[in-house]
Coordinates of C-alpha atoms and ligand atoms in Angstrom, one line a residue:
M86 CA -116.5 -34.6 -23.3
K87 CA -117.1 -38.3 -24.0
I88 CA -119.1 -40.1 -26.6
S89 CA -119.5 -43.8 -25.7
G90 CA -116.7 -43.4 -23.2
V91 CA -114.2 -41.9 -25.8
P92 CA -113.1 -38.3 -25.1
Y93 CA -113.7 -36.0 -27.9
R94 CA -113.3 -32.3 -28.8
T95 CA -115.1 -30.7 -31.7
L96 CA -111.9 -29.9 -33.6
W97 CA -108.3 -31.0 -33.2
P98 CA -105.1 -30.7 -35.2
G99 CA -104.2 -33.6 -37.4
E100 CA -101.1 -34.6 -39.3
S101 CA -99.3 -32.2 -41.5
G102 CA -101.2 -29.1 -40.5
L103 CA -104.7 -30.2 -41.3
V104 CA -107.6 -29.8 -38.8
R105 CA -110.1 -32.5 -38.1
V106 CA -113.7 -31.6 -37.1
I107 CA -116.8 -33.4 -36.1
D108 CA -119.3 -32.9 -39.0
Q109 CA -122.3 -31.7 -37.0
R110 CA -124.7 -31.8 -40.0
R111 CA -124.6 -35.6 -39.6
L112 CA -125.5 -35.7 -35.9
P113 CA -127.3 -37.2 -34.1
F114 CA -127.5 -40.1 -36.5
E115 CA -123.8 -40.5 -37.5
L116 CA -120.6 -39.5 -35.8
V117 CA -118.4 -38.5 -38.7
T118 CA -115.2 -36.4 -38.9
L119 CA -114.1 -34.1 -41.7
D120 CA -110.6 -32.9 -42.5
L121 CA -110.0 -29.2 -43.2
K122 CA -106.9 -28.6 -45.3
T123 CA -107.4 -25.2 -46.9
L124 CA -108.9 -21.8 -46.3
E125 CA -111.8 -22.8 -48.6
D126 CA -112.4 -26.0 -46.5
A127 CA -112.6 -24.0 -43.3
A128 CA -114.8 -21.3 -44.8
H129 CA -117.2 -23.9 -46.3
A130 CA -117.3 -25.8 -43.0
I131 CA -118.4 -22.6 -41.1
K132 CA -120.9 -21.5 -43.8
T133 CA -122.6 -24.8 -44.2
M134 CA -122.6 -25.4 -40.4
V135 CA -120.4 -28.5 -40.4
V136 CA -119.2 -26.5 -37.4
R137 CA -121.4 -24.0 -35.6
G138 CA -121.8 -22.3 -32.2
A139 CA -120.0 -19.0 -31.6
P140 CA -116.8 -20.2 -29.9
L141 CA -116.3 -23.1 -32.4
I142 CA -116.9 -20.8 -35.3
G143 CA -114.1 -18.6 -33.9
A144 CA -111.7 -21.5 -33.4
T145 CA -112.3 -22.8 -36.9
A146 CA -111.8 -19.4 -38.4
A147 CA -108.5 -19.1 -36.6
Y148 CA -107.3 -22.4 -38.1
G149 CA -108.8 -21.3 -41.5
L150 CA -106.6 -18.2 -41.5
A151 CA -103.6 -20.3 -40.5
L152 CA -104.3 -22.8 -43.3
A153 CA -104.6 -20.0 -45.8
L154 CA -101.0 -19.0 -45.1
R155 CA -99.4 -22.4 -45.8
T156 CA -98.0 -21.4 -49.2
D157 CA -98.5 -17.6 -49.3
A158 CA -98.2 -15.7 -46.0
S159 CA -98.0 -12.2 -47.5
D160 CA -100.0 -9.3 -46.0
R161 CA -102.3 -9.4 -49.0
R162 CA -103.1 -13.0 -48.4
I163 CA -103.9 -12.4 -44.7
E164 CA -106.3 -9.6 -45.8
E165 CA -107.9 -11.7 -48.5
A166 CA -108.3 -14.8 -46.2
S167 CA -109.7 -12.7 -43.3
K168 CA -112.3 -11.2 -45.6
I169 CA -113.4 -14.6 -46.9
L170 CA -113.7 -16.0 -43.4
R171 CA -115.4 -12.9 -41.9
A172 CA -118.2 -13.2 -44.6
T173 CA -119.1 -16.8 -43.7
R174 CA -121.4 -16.0 -40.7
P175 CA -122.0 -12.4 -39.6
T176 CA -123.5 -12.6 -36.1
A177 CA -121.1 -14.6 -33.9
V178 CA -118.5 -12.0 -32.9
N179 CA -116.1 -14.7 -31.8
L180 CA -115.2 -15.1 -35.5
A181 CA -113.9 -11.6 -35.9
W182 CA -112.3 -11.8 -32.5
A183 CA -110.3 -14.9 -33.3
L184 CA -109.2 -13.6 -36.7
E185 CA -107.9 -10.4 -35.0
R186 CA -106.0 -12.5 -32.4
V187 CA -104.2 -14.6 -35.1
R188 CA -103.5 -11.4 -37.1
R189 CA -102.0 -9.7 -34.1
A190 CA -99.8 -12.7 -33.3
I191 CA -98.3 -12.9 -36.8
A192 CA -98.3 -9.2 -37.9
R193 CA -94.6 -8.5 -37.1
L194 CA -93.2 -11.9 -38.2
D195 CA -91.5 -12.7 -41.5
P196 CA -93.8 -14.3 -43.9
G197 CA -91.7 -17.5 -43.6
Q198 CA -92.6 -17.8 -39.9
R199 CA -96.3 -16.9 -40.1
F200 CA -97.9 -20.3 -41.0
E201 CA -96.5 -22.1 -38.0
A202 CA -97.1 -19.1 -35.7
A203 CA -100.7 -18.9 -36.9
L204 CA -101.3 -22.6 -36.2
R205 CA -99.8 -22.2 -32.8
E206 CA -102.1 -19.2 -32.0
A207 CA -105.2 -21.1 -33.3
G208 CA -104.2 -23.9 -30.9
D209 CA -103.8 -21.5 -28.0
I210 CA -107.3 -20.1 -28.8
C211 CA -108.7 -23.6 -28.5
E212 CA -106.9 -24.3 -25.3
A213 CA -108.1 -21.0 -23.8
D214 CA -111.7 -21.7 -24.9
V215 CA -111.6 -25.1 -23.1
E216 CA -110.3 -23.4 -19.9
Q217 CA -112.8 -20.6 -20.1
C218 CA -115.7 -23.0 -20.6
R219 CA -114.5 -25.1 -17.7
S220 CA -114.5 -21.9 -15.6
I221 CA -118.0 -20.8 -16.8
G222 CA -119.1 -24.3 -15.7
A223 CA -117.6 -23.9 -12.2
H224 CA -119.3 -20.5 -11.7
G225 CA -122.7 -21.6 -13.1
L226 CA -122.5 -24.7 -10.9
E227 CA -122.8 -22.5 -7.8
I228 CA -126.0 -21.1 -9.0
I229 CA -127.5 -24.6 -9.6
R230 CA -126.2 -25.7 -6.2
R231 CA -128.1 -22.9 -4.6
L232 CA -131.3 -23.8 -6.4
A233 CA -131.0 -27.4 -5.4
K234 CA -130.3 -26.6 -1.8
P235 CA -133.6 -26.5 0.0
S236 CA -134.3 -30.2 -0.3
A237 CA -131.7 -31.6 -2.7
R238 CA -134.6 -31.6 -5.1
R239 CA -134.3 -32.0 -8.9
V240 CA -133.4 -28.8 -10.6
N241 CA -135.2 -28.2 -13.9
I242 CA -133.2 -26.1 -16.4
L243 CA -134.5 -25.0 -19.7
T244 CA -132.0 -24.3 -22.6
H245 CA -132.4 -23.1 -26.1
C246 CA -130.4 -24.2 -29.2
N247 CA -127.0 -25.8 -28.5
A248 CA -124.5 -24.1 -26.3
G249 CA -122.8 -27.3 -25.2
W250 CA -119.4 -28.7 -26.0
L251 CA -120.5 -29.2 -29.7
A252 CA -120.8 -25.4 -29.9
C253 CA -117.3 -24.8 -28.4
V254 CA -114.1 -26.8 -28.3
D255 CA -115.1 -28.7 -25.2
W256 CA -117.4 -28.4 -22.2
G257 CA -119.7 -25.7 -23.7
T258 CA -121.0 -22.5 -22.2
A259 CA -124.7 -23.0 -21.1
L260 CA -124.3 -26.7 -20.7
A261 CA -121.0 -26.7 -18.8
P262 CA -122.6 -25.8 -15.4
I263 CA -125.2 -28.6 -16.1
Y264 CA -122.5 -31.2 -16.7
M265 CA -120.7 -30.1 -13.6
A266 CA -123.8 -30.2 -11.5
H267 CA -124.6 -33.7 -12.8
D268 CA -121.1 -34.9 -12.1
A269 CA -121.3 -33.4 -8.6
G270 CA -124.4 -35.6 -7.9
I271 CA -126.9 -32.7 -8.0
P272 CA -130.1 -34.1 -9.6
V273 CA -130.6 -32.0 -12.8
H274 CA -133.0 -32.3 -15.6
V275 CA -132.9 -30.3 -18.8
W276 CA -135.8 -29.1 -20.9
V277 CA -134.3 -29.0 -24.4
D278 CA -136.0 -26.6 -26.8
E279 CA -135.9 -28.3 -30.2
T280 CA -134.9 -25.0 -31.8
R281 CA -136.5 -24.7 -35.2
P282 CA -135.6 -24.3 -37.9
R283 CA -132.4 -26.3 -37.8
N284 CA -133.2 -28.1 -34.6
Q285 CA -129.9 -27.8 -32.9
G286 CA -131.6 -28.5 -29.6
A287 CA -133.3 -31.7 -30.7
S288 CA -130.3 -33.0 -32.7
L289 CA -127.2 -31.7 -30.8
T290 CA -128.1 -30.7 -27.3
A291 CA -130.2 -33.9 -26.8
Y292 CA -127.3 -35.9 -28.3
E293 CA -124.6 -34.6 -26.1
L294 CA -126.7 -34.6 -22.9
G295 CA -127.6 -38.2 -23.7
A296 CA -124.0 -39.2 -24.3
H297 CA -123.1 -37.8 -20.9
G298 CA -126.1 -39.4 -19.1
V299 CA -127.8 -36.1 -18.2
P300 CA -131.6 -36.6 -17.8
H301 CA -133.4 -34.4 -20.4
T302 CA -136.6 -34.0 -22.3
V303 CA -137.0 -32.5 -25.8
I304 CA -139.8 -30.0 -26.1
V305 CA -141.2 -27.9 -28.9
D306 CA -140.0 -24.3 -28.8
N307 CA -143.5 -23.1 -27.7
L308 CA -143.9 -25.2 -24.6
G309 CA -141.5 -23.4 -22.3
G310 CA -144.1 -20.7 -21.3
L311 CA -146.6 -23.3 -20.1
L312 CA -143.9 -25.2 -18.2
M313 CA -142.8 -22.0 -16.5
Q314 CA -146.4 -21.2 -15.5
R315 CA -146.7 -24.6 -14.0
G316 CA -143.5 -24.1 -11.9
E317 CA -141.6 -26.8 -13.8
V318 CA -138.6 -24.6 -14.8
D319 CA -136.2 -23.4 -12.1
M320 CA -133.9 -21.5 -14.3
V321 CA -133.1 -20.8 -18.0
I322 CA -129.5 -20.9 -19.2
V323 CA -128.6 -20.0 -22.8
G324 CA -125.4 -19.3 -24.7
S325 CA -124.7 -16.2 -26.8
D326 CA -123.4 -15.3 -30.2
R327 CA -122.7 -11.7 -29.3
T328 CA -123.3 -9.8 -26.1
T329 CA -123.0 -6.0 -26.1
A330 CA -120.9 -4.0 -23.7
C331 CA -124.2 -3.1 -21.9
G332 CA -125.3 -6.7 -21.5
D333 CA -127.8 -7.2 -24.4
V334 CA -127.6 -10.9 -25.3
C335 CA -127.9 -12.0 -28.9
N336 CA -128.6 -15.7 -29.3
K337 CA -130.5 -18.2 -31.4
V338 CA -133.9 -16.9 -32.5
G339 CA -136.5 -17.7 -29.9
T340 CA -134.3 -16.9 -26.9
Y341 CA -136.0 -13.5 -26.4
L342 CA -139.4 -15.1 -26.1
K343 CA -138.0 -17.5 -23.4
A344 CA -136.6 -14.5 -21.6
L345 CA -140.0 -12.7 -21.7
A346 CA -141.8 -15.8 -20.3
A347 CA -139.1 -16.2 -17.7
R348 CA -139.6 -12.7 -16.5
D349 CA -143.4 -13.1 -16.3
N350 CA -143.0 -16.2 -14.2
D351 CA -140.1 -15.1 -12.0
V352 CA -137.8 -17.7 -13.4
P353 CA -134.1 -16.6 -13.4
F354 CA -132.7 -16.3 -16.9
Y355 CA -128.9 -16.6 -17.3
A356 CA -126.6 -16.2 -20.3
A357 CA -123.3 -18.1 -20.2
L358 CA -120.5 -16.8 -22.4
P359 CA -116.7 -16.3 -22.6
V360 CA -115.0 -12.9 -23.1
S361 CA -114.6 -13.6 -26.8
T362 CA -118.4 -13.3 -27.2
I363 CA -118.5 -9.7 -25.7
D364 CA -118.6 -7.0 -28.4
W365 CA -117.1 -4.1 -26.5
S366 CA -117.7 -1.8 -29.5
L367 CA -121.5 -2.0 -29.3
D368 CA -123.7 -0.7 -26.6
N369 CA -127.1 -1.5 -28.1
G370 CA -128.2 -5.0 -29.2
R371 CA -130.3 -3.4 -32.0
D372 CA -127.0 -2.7 -33.8
I373 CA -126.0 -6.4 -34.0
E374 CA -126.2 -7.7 -37.6
I375 CA -128.7 -10.6 -37.6
E376 CA -127.8 -13.4 -40.0
E377 CA -130.6 -14.2 -42.5
R378 CA -130.3 -17.8 -43.7
S379 CA -132.0 -19.8 -46.5
A380 CA -135.8 -20.0 -46.4
S381 CA -135.4 -23.7 -47.2
E382 CA -134.4 -24.3 -43.5
V383 CA -137.9 -23.2 -42.6
T384 CA -139.8 -24.8 -45.5
E385 CA -138.0 -28.2 -45.0
V386 CA -137.3 -30.4 -42.1
S387 CA -134.7 -33.1 -42.1
G388 CA -134.6 -36.3 -40.2
R389 CA -134.2 -40.1 -40.4
T390 CA -136.9 -42.1 -42.1
A391 CA -138.2 -45.4 -40.8
A392 CA -136.1 -47.0 -43.5
G393 CA -133.0 -45.5 -41.8
E394 CA -132.0 -42.9 -44.4
V395 CA -131.6 -39.2 -43.6
A396 CA -133.9 -37.1 -45.7
S397 CA -135.5 -33.7 -46.0
V398 CA -139.2 -33.2 -46.4
R399 CA -141.1 -30.1 -47.2
V400 CA -143.6 -28.9 -44.5
V401 CA -144.8 -25.6 -46.1
P402 CA -147.1 -25.3 -49.1
D403 CA -145.4 -24.7 -52.4
G404 CA -145.5 -21.0 -53.1
S405 CA -145.6 -19.7 -49.5
A406 CA -142.8 -17.3 -48.6
A407 CA -140.6 -18.0 -45.5
L408 CA -138.4 -15.8 -43.5
N409 CA -135.4 -17.2 -41.7
L410 CA -133.7 -14.7 -39.3
A411 CA -131.4 -16.8 -37.3
F412 CA -130.9 -14.8 -34.1
D413 CA -132.6 -12.4 -31.8
V414 CA -131.6 -10.0 -29.0
T415 CA -132.7 -10.3 -25.4
P416 CA -132.4 -6.8 -23.8
A417 CA -130.2 -6.7 -20.7
R418 CA -133.1 -5.8 -18.4
L419 CA -134.5 -9.4 -19.0
V420 CA -131.3 -11.1 -18.1
S421 CA -130.8 -12.1 -14.5
G422 CA -127.1 -12.5 -14.8
I423 CA -124.2 -13.2 -17.2
I424 CA -122.0 -16.2 -16.4
T425 CA -118.4 -15.7 -17.7
E426 CA -115.1 -17.3 -17.0
R427 CA -114.4 -14.6 -14.5
G428 CA -117.6 -15.0 -12.5
V429 CA -121.3 -14.0 -12.6
C430 CA -122.3 -10.4 -13.1
E431 CA -125.3 -8.2 -13.7
A432 CA -126.2 -7.8 -17.3
S433 CA -125.1 -4.1 -17.6
R434 CA -122.0 -2.1 -18.5
E435 CA -121.1 -1.7 -14.9
G436 CA -121.6 -5.4 -14.2
L437 CA -119.3 -6.4 -17.1
L438 CA -116.7 -3.8 -16.3
R439 CA -116.5 -5.1 -12.7
L440 CA -115.4 -8.5 -14.2
Y441 CA -113.2 -6.9 -16.9
P442 CA -111.8 -3.8 -15.3
E443 CA -109.0 -3.6 -18.0
R444 CA -111.8 -2.5 -20.4
R445 CA -112.4 0.7 -18.4
R446 CA -109.0 2.0 -19.7
T447 CA -109.5 1.0 -23.3
G448 CA -113.1 2.1 -23.5
Ligands
MRU546 O1 -126.6 -21.1 -35.7 P1 -125.7 -21.7 -34.6 O2 -126.0 -23.2 -34.4 O3 -124.3 -21.4 -34.8 O4 -126.2 -21.0 -33.3 C1 -125.6 -21.3 -32.1 C2 -126.2 -20.6 -30.9 O5 -127.1 -19.7 -31.1 C3 -125.6 -20.8 -29.6 O6 -126.6 -20.7 -28.6 C4 -124.5 -19.8 -29.3 O7 -123.6 -19.8 -30.4 C5 -123.8 -20.0 -28.1 S1 -122.7 -21.3 -28.3 C6 -121.8 -21.6 -27.0

């Protein structure tokens, strides 16, 4: 996607095997890139959320594993590097999926060939992600088109967190259909949940929608219910960090409450995700490990001061405890449909298997 007319991806290979990423901690105030040269750089970037969003976490981990093999590509090194990367963020299943893909691609090669092959596989993962997101966009666009149909009226879409191109390599998952609708001339407007505690909606979703010229309004996380009661939300689209084989959707904390409000108000609630986000080994969303992050993300808020510097301020009394569970699970029964690169399906085992019939054989 473009920023000020310049096409960007969230990460891209640089000279001599390094990987360049947009430092998302600095957005929306500064567009700065960072070079990842080692396994440690990649692990640190994921852990500290220089990069974030399930597909991008996976892509960065794939490159991280490749970088780890530059000087030592032994089986032991692969094991050690995978363990370090896997521990960075536990909920987004794309991370484990991408590591597994790179490992499979290099397992039978001589150590001397593994570094280059791993870099190539990481590159392929990125290209596939772009194509999958493009395809999710095309399938989601048809849903938006149908909603717009009666009178070519404005379609109001609510989204939570950031599941746009900044969360992927390009395009995004939940936002891809919105970009395509906007580009097709369908009048769309996005209600952007600010998404406390880290405010990925306010800082990242608003930034990328603005850069593409998509009309949007940032709202506090608690406003969505009232807007739905007033008929001002036509659909909800969110991304996912892990979706079970039965269609339970794990996403940024607060998503579940939006799904409840959507059901109560007959607003369709869609999750948009690529195959790499489906955890075929789990049936029940309750079994998904929920990442617990630092309480300081709740007790402090960061932003730009009137003087122009970026600073954090405390918003909670000294001594009050804070709990920061980063994700929640929306049960399949509250999900109107799952938008994947292969089409739209019911949020259920049967629905997913209809799109991925090859999974019937492997279980
Ligand atoms: O903690 P984050 O910013 O990595 O969380 C991101 C989300 O929850 C996104 O909605 C999800 O990864 C889907 S991204 C296409």
